[in-house]
mmCIF file of N, CA and C in Angstrom:
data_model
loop_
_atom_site.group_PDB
_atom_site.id
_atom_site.type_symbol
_atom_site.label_atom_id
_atom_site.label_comp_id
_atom_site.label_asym_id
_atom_site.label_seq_id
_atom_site.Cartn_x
_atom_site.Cartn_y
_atom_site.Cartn_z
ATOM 1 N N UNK X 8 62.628 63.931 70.598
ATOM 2 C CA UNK X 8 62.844 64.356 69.244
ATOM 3 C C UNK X 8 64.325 64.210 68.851
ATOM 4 N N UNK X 9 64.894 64.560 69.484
ATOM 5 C CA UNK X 9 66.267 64.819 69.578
ATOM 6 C C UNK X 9 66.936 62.741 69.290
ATOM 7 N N UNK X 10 66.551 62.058 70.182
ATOM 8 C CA UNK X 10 66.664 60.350 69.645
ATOM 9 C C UNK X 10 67.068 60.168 68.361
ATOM 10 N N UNK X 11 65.029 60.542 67.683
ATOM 11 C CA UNK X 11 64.567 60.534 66.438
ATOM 12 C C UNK X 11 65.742 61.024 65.847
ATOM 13 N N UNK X 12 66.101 62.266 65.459
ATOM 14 C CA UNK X 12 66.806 62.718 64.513
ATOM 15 C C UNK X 12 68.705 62.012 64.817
ATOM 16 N N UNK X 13 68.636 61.569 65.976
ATOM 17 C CA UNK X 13 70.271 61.061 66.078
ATOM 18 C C UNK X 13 70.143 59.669 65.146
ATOM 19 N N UNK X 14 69.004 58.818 65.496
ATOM 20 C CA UNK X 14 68.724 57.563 64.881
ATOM 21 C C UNK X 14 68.621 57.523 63.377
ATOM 22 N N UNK X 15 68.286 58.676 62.705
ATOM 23 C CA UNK X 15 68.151 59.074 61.416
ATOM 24 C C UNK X 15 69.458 59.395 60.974
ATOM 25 N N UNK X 16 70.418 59.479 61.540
ATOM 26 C CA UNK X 16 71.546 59.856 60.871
ATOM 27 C C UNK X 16 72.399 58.529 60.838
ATOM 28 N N UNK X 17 72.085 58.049 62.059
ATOM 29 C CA UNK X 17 72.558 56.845 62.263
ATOM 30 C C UNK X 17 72.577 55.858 60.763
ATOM 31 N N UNK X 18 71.302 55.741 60.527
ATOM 32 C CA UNK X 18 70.502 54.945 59.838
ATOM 33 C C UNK X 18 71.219 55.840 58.236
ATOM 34 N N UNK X 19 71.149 56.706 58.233
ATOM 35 C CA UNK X 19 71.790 57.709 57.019
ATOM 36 C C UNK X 19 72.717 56.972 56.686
ATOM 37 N N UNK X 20 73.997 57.183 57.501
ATOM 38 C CA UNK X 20 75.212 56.828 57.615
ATOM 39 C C UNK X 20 75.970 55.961 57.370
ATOM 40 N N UNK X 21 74.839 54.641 58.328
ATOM 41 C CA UNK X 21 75.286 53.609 57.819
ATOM 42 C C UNK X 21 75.018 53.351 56.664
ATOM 43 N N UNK X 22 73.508 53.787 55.923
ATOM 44 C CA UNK X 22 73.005 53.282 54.581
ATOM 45 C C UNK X 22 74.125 53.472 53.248
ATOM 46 N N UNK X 23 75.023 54.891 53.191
ATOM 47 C CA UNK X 23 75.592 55.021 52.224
ATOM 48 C C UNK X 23 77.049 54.932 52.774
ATOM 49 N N UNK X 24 77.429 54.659 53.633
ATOM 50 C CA UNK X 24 78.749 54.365 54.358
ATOM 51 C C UNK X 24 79.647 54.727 53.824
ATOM 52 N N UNK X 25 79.452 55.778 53.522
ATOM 53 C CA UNK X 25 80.753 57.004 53.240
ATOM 54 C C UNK X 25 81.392 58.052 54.078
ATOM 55 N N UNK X 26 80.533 58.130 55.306
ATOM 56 C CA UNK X 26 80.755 59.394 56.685
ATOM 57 C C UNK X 26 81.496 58.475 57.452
ATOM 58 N N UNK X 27 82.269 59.435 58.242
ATOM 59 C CA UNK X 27 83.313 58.908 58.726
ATOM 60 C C UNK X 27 82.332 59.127 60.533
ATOM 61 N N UNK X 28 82.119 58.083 61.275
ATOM 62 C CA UNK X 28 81.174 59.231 62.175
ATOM 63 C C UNK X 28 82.140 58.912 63.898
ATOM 64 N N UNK X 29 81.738 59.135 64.853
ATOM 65 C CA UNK X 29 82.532 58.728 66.253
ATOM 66 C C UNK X 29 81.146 59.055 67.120
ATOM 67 N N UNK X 30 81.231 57.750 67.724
ATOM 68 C CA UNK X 30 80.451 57.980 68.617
ATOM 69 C C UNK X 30 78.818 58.280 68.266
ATOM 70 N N UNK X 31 78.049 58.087 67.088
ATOM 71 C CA UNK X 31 77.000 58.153 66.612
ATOM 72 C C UNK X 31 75.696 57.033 67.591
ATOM 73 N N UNK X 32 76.537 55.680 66.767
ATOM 74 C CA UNK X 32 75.536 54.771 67.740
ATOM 75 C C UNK X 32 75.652 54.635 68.935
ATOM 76 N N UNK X 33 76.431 55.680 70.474
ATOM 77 C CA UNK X 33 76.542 55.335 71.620
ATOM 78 C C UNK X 33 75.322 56.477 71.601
ATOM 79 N N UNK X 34 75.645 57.546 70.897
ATOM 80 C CA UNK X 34 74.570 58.774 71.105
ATOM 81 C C UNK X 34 73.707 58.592 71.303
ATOM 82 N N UNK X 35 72.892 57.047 69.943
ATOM 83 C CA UNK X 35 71.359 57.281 69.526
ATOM 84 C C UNK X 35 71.050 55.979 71.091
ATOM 85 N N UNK X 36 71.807 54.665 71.082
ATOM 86 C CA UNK X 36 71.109 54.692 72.291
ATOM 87 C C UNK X 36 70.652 55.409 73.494
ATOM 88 N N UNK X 37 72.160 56.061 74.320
ATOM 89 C CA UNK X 37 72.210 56.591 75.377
ATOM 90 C C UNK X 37 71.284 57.816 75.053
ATOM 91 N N UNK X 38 70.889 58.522 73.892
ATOM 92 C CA UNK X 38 69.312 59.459 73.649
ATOM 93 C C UNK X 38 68.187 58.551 74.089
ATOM 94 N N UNK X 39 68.108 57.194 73.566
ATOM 95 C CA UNK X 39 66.666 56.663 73.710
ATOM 96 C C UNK X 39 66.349 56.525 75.173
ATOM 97 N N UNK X 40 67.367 56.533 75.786
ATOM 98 C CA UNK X 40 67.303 56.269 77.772
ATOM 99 C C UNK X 40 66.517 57.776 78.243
ATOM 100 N N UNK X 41 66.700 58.933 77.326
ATOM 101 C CA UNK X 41 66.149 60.400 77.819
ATOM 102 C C UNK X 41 64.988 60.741 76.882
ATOM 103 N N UNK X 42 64.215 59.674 75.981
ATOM 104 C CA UNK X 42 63.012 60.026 75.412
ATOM 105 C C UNK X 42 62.433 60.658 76.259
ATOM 106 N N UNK X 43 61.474 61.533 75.492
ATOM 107 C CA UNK X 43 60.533 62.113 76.441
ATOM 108 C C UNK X 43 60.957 63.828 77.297
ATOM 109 N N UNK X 44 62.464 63.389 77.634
ATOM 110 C CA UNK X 44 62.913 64.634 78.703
ATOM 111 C C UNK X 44 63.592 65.417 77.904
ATOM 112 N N UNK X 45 63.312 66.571 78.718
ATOM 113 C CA UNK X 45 64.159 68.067 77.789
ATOM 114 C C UNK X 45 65.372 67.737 77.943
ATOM 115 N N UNK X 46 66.108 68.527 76.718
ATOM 116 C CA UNK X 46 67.668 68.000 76.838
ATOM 117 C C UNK X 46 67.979 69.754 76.067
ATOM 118 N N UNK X 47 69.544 69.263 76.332
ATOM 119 C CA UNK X 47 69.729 71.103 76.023
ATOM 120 C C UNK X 47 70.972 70.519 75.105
ATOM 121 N N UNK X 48 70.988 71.390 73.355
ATOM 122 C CA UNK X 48 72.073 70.490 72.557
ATOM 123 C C UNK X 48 73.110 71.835 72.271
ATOM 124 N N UNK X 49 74.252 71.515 71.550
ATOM 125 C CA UNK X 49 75.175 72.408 71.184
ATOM 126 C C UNK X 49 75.805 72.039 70.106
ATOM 127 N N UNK X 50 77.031 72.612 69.055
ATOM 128 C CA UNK X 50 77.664 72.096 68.160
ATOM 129 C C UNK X 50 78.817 72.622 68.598
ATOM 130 N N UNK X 51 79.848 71.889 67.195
ATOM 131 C CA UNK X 51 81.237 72.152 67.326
ATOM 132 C C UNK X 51 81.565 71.940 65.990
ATOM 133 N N UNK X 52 82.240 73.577 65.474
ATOM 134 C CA UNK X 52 82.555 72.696 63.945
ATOM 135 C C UNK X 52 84.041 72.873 64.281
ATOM 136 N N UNK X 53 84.959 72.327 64.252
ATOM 137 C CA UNK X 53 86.209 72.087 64.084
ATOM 138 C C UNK X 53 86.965 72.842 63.356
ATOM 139 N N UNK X 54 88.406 73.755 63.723
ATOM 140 C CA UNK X 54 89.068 74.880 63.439
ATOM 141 C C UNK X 54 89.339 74.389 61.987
ATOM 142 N N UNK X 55 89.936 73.368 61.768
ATOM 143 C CA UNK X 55 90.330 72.766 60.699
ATOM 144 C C UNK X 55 88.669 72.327 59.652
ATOM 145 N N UNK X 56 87.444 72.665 60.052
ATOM 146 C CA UNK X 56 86.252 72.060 59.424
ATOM 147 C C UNK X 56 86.054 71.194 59.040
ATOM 148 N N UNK X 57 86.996 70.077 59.361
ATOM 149 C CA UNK X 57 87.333 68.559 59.420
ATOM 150 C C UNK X 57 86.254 67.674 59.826
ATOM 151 N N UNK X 58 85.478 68.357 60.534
ATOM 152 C CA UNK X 58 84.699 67.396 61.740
ATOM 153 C C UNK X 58 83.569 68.430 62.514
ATOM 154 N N UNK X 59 82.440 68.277 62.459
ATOM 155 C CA UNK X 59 81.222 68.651 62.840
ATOM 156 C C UNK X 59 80.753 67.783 63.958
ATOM 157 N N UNK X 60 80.733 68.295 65.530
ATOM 158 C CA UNK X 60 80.329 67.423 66.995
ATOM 159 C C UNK X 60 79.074 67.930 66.862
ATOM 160 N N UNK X 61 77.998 67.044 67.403
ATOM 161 C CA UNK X 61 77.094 67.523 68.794
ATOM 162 C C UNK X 61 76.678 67.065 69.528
ATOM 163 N N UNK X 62 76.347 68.175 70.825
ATOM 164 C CA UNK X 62 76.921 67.610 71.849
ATOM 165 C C UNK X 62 75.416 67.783 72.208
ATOM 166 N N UNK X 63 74.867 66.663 73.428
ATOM 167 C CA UNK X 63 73.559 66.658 74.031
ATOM 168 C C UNK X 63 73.685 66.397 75.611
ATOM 169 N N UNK X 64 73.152 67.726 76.256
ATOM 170 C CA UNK X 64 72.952 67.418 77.837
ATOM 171 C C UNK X 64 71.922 67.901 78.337
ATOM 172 N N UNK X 65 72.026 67.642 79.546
ATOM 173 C CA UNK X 65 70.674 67.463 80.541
ATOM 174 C C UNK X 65 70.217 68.547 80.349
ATOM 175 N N UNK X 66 68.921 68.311 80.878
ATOM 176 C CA UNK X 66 68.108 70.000 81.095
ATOM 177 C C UNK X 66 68.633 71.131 81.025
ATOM 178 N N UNK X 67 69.962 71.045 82.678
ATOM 179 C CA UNK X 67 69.881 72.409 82.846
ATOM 180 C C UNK X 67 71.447 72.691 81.827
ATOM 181 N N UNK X 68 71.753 71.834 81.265
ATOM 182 C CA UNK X 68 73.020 72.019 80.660
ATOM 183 C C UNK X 68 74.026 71.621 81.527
ATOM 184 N N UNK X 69 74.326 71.034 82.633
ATOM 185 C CA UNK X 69 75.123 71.254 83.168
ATOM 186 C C UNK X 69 76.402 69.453 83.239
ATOM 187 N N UNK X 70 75.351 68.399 82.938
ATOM 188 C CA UNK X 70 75.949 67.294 82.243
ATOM 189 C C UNK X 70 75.840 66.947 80.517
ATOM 190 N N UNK X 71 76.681 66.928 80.280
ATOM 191 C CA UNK X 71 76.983 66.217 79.180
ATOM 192 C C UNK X 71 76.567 64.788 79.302
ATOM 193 N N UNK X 72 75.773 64.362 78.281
ATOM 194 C CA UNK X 72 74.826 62.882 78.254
ATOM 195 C C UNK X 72 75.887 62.346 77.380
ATOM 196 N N UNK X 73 75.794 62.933 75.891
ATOM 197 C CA UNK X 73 75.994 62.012 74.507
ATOM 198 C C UNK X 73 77.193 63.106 73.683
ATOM 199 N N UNK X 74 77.841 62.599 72.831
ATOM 200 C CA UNK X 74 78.351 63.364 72.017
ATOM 201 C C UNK X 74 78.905 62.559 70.539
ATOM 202 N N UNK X 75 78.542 63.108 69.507
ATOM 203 C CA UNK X 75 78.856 62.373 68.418
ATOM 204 C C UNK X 75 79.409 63.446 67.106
ATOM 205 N N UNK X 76 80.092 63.068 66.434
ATOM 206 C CA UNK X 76 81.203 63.720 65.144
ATOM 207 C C UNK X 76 80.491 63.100 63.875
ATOM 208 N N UNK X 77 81.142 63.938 62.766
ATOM 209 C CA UNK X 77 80.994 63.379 62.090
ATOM 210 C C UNK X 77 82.498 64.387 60.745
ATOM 211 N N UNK X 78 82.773 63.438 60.501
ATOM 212 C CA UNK X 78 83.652 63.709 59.566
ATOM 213 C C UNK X 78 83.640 64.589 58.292
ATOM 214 N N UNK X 79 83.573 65.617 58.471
ATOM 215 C CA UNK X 79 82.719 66.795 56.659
ATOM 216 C C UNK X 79 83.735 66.210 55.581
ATOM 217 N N UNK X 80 85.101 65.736 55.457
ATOM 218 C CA UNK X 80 85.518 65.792 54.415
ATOM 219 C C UNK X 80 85.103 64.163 53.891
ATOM 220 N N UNK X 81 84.926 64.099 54.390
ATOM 221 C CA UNK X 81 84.195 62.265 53.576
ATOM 222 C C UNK X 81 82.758 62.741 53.123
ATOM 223 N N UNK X 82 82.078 63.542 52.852
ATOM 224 C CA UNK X 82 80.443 64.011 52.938
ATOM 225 C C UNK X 82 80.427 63.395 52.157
ATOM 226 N N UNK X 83 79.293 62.414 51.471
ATOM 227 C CA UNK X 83 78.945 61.740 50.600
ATOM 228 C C UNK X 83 78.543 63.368 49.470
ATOM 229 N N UNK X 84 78.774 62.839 47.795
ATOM 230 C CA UNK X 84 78.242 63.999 47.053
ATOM 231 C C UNK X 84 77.004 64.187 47.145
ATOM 232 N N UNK X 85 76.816 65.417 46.035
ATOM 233 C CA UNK X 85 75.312 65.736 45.956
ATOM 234 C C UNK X 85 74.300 64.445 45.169
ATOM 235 N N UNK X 86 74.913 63.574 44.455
ATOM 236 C CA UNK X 86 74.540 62.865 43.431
ATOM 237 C C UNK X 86 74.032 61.744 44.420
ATOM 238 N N UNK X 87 75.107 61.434 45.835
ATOM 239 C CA UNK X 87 74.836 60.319 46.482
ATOM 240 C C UNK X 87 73.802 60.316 47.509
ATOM 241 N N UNK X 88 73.898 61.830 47.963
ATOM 242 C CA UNK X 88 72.346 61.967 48.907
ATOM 243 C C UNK X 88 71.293 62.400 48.425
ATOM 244 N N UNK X 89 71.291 62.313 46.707
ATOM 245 C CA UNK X 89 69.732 62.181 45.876
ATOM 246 C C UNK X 89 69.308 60.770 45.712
ATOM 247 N N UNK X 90 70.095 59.766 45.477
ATOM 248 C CA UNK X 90 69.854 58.233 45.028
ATOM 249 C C UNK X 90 68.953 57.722 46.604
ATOM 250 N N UNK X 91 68.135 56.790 46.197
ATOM 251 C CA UNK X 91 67.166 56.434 47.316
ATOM 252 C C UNK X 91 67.904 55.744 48.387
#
C-alpha cells in the first residue's frame, strides 16, 4: 500500500511540477522491491516547516529502507490541485 501511495505522489508531482521533492522516485522504486511486506513509516516536519520527510522501514523499525521530502513552501495552490 504504502508503494501505491509513494507512486501517487510521484506521479502528482511530477504532473504539476511545482513541489520541490528529494528523493521521491528512489522511494517509490526501492517501495516496489517491499510490495506485499509490512513496513513501519514515520514523518518529519521540519523546525523551519520548510520541508515535510517520510521516512519508511522494515518491519521491526529498526532499518531505514526509503526516505523522501517534500518542499511545503513551493505547495502548488488551492486552484492548482483542483484543475485535472
Amino acid at each position: 500500500m504504502v508503494a501505491g501511495i509513494a507512486a501517487t505522489r510521484l506521479r502528482r508531482s511530477l504532473k504539476r511540477g511545482l513541489q520541490e521533492t528529494i528523493g521521491l522516485d528512489e522511494t517509490v522504486e526501492i517501495l516496489a522491491r517491499y510490495r506485499g511486506e509490512q513496513l513501519r513509516t514515520g514523518t518529519i516536519l521540519a523546525a523551519d516547516r520548510l520541508w515535510f520527510f517520510n521516512l519508511y522501514f522494515d518491519a521491526t523499525g529498526t532499518e531505514l529502507l526509503a526516505c523522501s521530502g517534500v518542499n511545503l513552501s513551493r505547495r502548488p495552490s488551492t486552484k492548482d490541485s483542483l484543475e485535472p
